[in-house]
mmCIF file of C-alpha atoms in Angstrom:
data_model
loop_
_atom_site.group_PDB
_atom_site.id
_atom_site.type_symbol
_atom_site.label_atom_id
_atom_site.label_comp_id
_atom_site.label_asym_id
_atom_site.label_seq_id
_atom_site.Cartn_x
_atom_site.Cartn_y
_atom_site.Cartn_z
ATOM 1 C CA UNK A 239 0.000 0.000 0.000
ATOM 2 C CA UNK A 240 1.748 3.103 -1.399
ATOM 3 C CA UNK A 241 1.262 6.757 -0.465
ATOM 4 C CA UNK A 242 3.001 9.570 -1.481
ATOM 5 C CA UNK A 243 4.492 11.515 1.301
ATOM 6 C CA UNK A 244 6.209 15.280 1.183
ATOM 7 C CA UNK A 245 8.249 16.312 4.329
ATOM 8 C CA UNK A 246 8.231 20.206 3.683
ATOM 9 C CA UNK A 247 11.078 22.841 5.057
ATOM 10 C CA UNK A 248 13.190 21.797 8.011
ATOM 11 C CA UNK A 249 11.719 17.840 7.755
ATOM 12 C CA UNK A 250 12.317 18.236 3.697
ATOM 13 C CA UNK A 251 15.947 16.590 4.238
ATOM 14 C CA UNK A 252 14.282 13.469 6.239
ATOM 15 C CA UNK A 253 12.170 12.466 2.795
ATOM 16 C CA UNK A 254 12.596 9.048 2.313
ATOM 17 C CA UNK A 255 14.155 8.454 -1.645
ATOM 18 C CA UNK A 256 10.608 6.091 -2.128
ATOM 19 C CA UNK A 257 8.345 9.294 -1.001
ATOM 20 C CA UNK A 258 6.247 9.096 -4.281
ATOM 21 C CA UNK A 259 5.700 5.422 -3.450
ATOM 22 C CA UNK A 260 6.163 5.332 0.191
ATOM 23 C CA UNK A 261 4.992 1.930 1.336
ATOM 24 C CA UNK A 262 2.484 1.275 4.522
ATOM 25 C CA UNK A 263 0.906 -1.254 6.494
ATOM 26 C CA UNK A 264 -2.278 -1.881 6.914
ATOM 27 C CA UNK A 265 -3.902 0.094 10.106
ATOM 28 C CA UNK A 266 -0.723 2.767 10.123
ATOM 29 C CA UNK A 267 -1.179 5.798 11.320
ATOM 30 C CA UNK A 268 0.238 9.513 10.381
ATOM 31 C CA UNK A 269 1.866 8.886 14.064
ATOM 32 C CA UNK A 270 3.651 5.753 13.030
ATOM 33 C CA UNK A 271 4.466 7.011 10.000
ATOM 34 C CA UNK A 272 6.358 10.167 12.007
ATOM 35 C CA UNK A 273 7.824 7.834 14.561
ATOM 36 C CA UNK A 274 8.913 5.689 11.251
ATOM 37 C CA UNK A 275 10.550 8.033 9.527
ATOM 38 C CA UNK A 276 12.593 9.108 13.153
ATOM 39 C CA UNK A 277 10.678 12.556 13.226
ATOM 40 C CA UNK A 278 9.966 14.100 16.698
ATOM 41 C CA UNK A 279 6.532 14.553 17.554
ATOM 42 C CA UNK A 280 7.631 17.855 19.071
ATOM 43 C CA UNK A 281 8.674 18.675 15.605
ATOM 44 C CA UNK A 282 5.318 17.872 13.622
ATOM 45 C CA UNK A 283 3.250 20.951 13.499
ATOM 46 C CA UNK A 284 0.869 20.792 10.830
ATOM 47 C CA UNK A 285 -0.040 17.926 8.549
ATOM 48 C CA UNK A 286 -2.118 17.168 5.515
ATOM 49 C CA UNK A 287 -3.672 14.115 4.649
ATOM 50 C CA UNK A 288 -5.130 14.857 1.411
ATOM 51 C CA UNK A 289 -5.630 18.165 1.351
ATOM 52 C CA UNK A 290 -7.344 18.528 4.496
ATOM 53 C CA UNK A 291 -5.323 19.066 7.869
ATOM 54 C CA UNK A 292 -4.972 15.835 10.077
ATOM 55 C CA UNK A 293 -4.221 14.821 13.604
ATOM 56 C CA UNK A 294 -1.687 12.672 14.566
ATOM 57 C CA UNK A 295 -4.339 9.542 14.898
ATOM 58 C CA UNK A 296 -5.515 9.686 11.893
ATOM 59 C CA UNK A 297 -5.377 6.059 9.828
ATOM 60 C CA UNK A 298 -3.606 5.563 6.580
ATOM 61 C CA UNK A 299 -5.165 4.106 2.935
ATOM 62 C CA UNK A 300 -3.661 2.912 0.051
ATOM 63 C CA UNK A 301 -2.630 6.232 -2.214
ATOM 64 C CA UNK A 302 -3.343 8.680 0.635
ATOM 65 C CA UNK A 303 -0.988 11.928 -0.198
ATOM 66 C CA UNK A 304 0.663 12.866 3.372
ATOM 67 C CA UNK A 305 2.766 16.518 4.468
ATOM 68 C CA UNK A 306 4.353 16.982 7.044
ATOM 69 C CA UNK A 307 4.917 20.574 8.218
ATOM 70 C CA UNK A 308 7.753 21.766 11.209
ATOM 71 C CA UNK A 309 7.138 24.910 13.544
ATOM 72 C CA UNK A 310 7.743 27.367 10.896
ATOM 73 C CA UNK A 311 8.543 30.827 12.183
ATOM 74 C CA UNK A 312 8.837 34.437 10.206
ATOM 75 C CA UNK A 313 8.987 37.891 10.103
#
């Protein structure tokens, strides 16, 4: 079960080479996923799971599209 996944500014370097094809097991969740790909939790801020903004619980499917987003800060 593929997805494709996009770790976005300060996470972008910890995009796995696979991330258009990113395999998954059945029942994983974005949490797993995070804890998977050795990303703090601390460091998630925002993610989107299709389009729409997730929690941390939220399950997995077959050709979900995934971001990940740090703390981002500005001026």
């Amino acid at each position: 079960m593929p997805i494709e996944l996009n770790c976005f500014a300060t996470l972008a370097p910890l995009t796995p080479p696979n991330s258009g094809a990113f395999p998954i097991t059945a029942g994983e969740t974005v949490a797993s996923l995070v804890d998977r790909l050795g990303i703090p939790r601390d460091e998630v801020k925002i993610v989107f799971v299709n389009g729409v903004t997730s929690d941390l619980a939220r399950p997995l499917a077959d050709g979900d599209r995934v971001g990940i987003f740090p703390p981002v800060g500005g001026g």
